[in-house]
Coordinates of C-alpha atoms in Angstrom, one line a residue:
X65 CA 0.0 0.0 0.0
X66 CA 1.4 3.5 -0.8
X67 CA 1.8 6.0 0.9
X68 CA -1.2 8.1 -0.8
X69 CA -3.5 5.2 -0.4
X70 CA -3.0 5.1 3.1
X71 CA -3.9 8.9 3.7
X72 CA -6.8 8.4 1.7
X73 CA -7.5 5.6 4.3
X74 CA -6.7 7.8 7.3
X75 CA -9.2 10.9 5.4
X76 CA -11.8 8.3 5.4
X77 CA -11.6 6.5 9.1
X78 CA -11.0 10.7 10.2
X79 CA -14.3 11.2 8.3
X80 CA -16.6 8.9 9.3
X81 CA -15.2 9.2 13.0
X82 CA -16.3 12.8 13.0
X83 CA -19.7 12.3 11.5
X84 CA -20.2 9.7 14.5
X85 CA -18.9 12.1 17.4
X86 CA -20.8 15.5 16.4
X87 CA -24.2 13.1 16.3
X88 CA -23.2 11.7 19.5
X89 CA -22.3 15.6 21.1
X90 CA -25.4 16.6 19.4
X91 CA -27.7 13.6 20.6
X92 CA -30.2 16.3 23.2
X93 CA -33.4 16.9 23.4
X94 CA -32.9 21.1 23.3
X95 CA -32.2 22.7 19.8
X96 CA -29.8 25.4 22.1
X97 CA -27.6 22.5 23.2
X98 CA -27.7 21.1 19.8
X99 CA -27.2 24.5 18.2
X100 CA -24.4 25.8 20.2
X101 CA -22.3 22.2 19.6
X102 CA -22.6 22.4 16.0
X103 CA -21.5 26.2 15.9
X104 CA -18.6 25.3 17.8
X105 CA -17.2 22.3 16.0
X106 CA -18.2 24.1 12.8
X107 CA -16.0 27.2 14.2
X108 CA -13.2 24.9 15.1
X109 CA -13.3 22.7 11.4
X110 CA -13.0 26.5 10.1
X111 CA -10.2 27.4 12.2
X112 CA -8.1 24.4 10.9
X113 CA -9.3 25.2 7.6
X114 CA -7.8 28.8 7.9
X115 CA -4.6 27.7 9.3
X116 CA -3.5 25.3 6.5
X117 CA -3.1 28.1 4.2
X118 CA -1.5 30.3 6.2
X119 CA 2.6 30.6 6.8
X120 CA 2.4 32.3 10.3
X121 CA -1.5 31.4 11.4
X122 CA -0.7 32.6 14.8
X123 CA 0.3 36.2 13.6
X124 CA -3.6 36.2 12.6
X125 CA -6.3 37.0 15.7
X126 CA -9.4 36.1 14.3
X127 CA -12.1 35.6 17.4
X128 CA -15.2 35.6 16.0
X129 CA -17.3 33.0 13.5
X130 CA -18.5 35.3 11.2
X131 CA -14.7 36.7 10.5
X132 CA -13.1 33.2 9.9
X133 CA -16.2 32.4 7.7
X134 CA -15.3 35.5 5.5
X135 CA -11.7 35.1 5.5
X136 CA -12.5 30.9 4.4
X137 CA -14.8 32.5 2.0
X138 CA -12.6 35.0 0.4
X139 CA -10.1 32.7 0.3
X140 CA -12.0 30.3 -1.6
X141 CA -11.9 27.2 0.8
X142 CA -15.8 27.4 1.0
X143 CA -18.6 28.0 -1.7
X144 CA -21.1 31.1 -1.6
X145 CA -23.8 28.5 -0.1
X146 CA -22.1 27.1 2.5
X147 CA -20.9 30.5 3.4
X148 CA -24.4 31.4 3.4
X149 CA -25.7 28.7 5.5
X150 CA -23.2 29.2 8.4
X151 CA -24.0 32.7 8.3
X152 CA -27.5 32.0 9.0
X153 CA -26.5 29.2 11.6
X154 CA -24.4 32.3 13.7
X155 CA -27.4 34.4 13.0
X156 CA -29.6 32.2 15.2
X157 CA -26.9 31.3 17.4
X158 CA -26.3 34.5 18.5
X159 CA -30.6 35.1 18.9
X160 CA -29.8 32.4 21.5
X161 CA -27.3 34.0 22.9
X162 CA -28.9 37.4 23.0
X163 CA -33.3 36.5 22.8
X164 CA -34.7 34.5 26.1
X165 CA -37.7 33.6 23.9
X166 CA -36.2 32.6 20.7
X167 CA -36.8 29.5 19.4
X168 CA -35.4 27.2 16.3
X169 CA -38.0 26.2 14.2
X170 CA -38.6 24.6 10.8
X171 CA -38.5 28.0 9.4
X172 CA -34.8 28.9 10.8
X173 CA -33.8 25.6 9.7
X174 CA -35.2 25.9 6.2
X175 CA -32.9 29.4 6.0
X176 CA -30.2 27.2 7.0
X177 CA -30.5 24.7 4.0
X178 CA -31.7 27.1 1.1
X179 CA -28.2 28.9 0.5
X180 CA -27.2 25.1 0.2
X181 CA -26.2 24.2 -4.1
X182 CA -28.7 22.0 -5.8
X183 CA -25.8 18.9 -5.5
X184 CA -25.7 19.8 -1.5
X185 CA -29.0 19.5 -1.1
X186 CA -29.4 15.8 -2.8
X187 CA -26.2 15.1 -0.4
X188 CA -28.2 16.1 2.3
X189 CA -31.5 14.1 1.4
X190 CA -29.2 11.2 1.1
X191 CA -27.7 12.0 4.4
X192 CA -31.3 12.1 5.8
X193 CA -32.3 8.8 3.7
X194 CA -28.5 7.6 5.7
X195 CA -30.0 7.7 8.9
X196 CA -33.9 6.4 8.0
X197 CA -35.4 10.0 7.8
X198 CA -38.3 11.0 5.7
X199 CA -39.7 14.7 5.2
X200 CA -42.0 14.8 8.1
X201 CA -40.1 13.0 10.7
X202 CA -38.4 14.3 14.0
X203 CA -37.5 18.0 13.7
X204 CA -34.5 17.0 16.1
X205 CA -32.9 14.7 14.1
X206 CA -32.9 16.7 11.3
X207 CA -31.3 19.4 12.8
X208 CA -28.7 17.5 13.5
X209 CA -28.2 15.8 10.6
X210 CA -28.4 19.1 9.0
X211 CA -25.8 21.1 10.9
X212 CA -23.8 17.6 10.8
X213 CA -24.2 18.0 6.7
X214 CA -22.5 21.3 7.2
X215 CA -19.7 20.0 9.7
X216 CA -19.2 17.8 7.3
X217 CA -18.7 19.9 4.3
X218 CA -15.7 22.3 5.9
X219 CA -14.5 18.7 7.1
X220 CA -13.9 17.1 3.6
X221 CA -12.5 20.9 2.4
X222 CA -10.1 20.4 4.8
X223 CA -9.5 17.4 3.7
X224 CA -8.9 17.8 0.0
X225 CA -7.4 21.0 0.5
X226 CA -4.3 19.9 -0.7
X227 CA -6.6 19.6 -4.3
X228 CA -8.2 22.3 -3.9
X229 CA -5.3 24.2 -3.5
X230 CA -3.7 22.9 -6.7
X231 CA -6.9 24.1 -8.6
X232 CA -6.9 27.4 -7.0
X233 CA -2.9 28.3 -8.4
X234 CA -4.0 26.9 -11.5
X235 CA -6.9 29.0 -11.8
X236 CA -4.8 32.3 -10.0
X237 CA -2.0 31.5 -13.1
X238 CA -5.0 31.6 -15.8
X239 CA -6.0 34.9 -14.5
X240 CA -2.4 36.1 -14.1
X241 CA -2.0 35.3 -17.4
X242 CA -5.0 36.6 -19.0
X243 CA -4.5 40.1 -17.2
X244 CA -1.0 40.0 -18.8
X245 CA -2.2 39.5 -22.3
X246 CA -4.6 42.5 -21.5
X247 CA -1.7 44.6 -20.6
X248 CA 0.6 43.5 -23.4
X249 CA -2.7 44.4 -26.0
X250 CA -3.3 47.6 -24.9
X251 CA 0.3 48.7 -24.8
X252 CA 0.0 48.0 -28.6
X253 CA -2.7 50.2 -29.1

């Protein structure tokens, strides 16, 4: 077995190891406990995200969700709708935090889920088919499997970021290029 086999191995154990402890840390009865434990291993998947790209990750102080969300955004290690969904996810976190009477409903969890890509949404109703859950079954559940769908997601980027990063340089090189042929035209103007 080589070497790159064997990571691929490790990825997948890692993977399905963390699927299993957020539903287990998520396993309550109240949506706050269940809400607040996904925000923080989503904050944390994030974090680690962030710090693989970075030379000095320590120089940067970034303290808040929303902030390593952008800077993962910007930096193109998540997609517009999972950068969507997580900023709705800290929206009704923080109406926990701040709101004595708010409550997580269908509603907030349906703001949650439409950002999500047409292809992330199937992945979800698979990951709700996964775990024997139909469209009208327990709110709770889904909830969890939801925020665990979004876990998830920054997990496997993290993952393949070595790809990722590879198609990013390509695709910075393209651009590079093409601004230098724009450059090089006009001068002949």
């Amino acid at each position: 077995m080589d070497l790159e086999e064997l990571i691929k191995q490790n990825d997948v154990k890692d993977f399905s190891q963390s699927r299993q402890r957020f539903m287990d840390e998520t396993n309550h009865q109240d949506l706050l406990v269940i809400v607040l434990r996904a925000h923080i291993y989503i904050e944390q998947e994030l974090y680690l995200l962030i710090n693989k790209c970075m030379k000095y990750p320590e120089k940067l102080n970034v303290r808040y969700l929303s902030d390593k969300l952008k800077l993962a955004y910007s930096l193109g290690l998540i997609e517009q709708g999972l950068f969507s969904s997580i900023m709705k996810l800290n929206d009704f976190r923080n109406k926990y935090a701040h709101q004595l009477d708010f409550n997580f409903t269908e509603k907030e969890l349906n703001e949650i889920v439409s950002p999500l890509s047409k292809e992330e949404k199937t992945e979800l109703e698979k990951d709700y088919a996964f775990y024997g859950l139909g469209t009208s079954d327990d709110f709770i559940t889904k909830v969890r499997i939801t925020l665990s769908f979004i876990y998830l997601s920054i997990k496997l980027n993290n993952l393949t970021l070595h790809l990722r990063m590879e198609e990013l340089l390509i695709e910075h090189k393209s651009i590079e290029t093409d601004r230098r042929i724009t450059i090089i035209k006009s001068q002949q103007i």
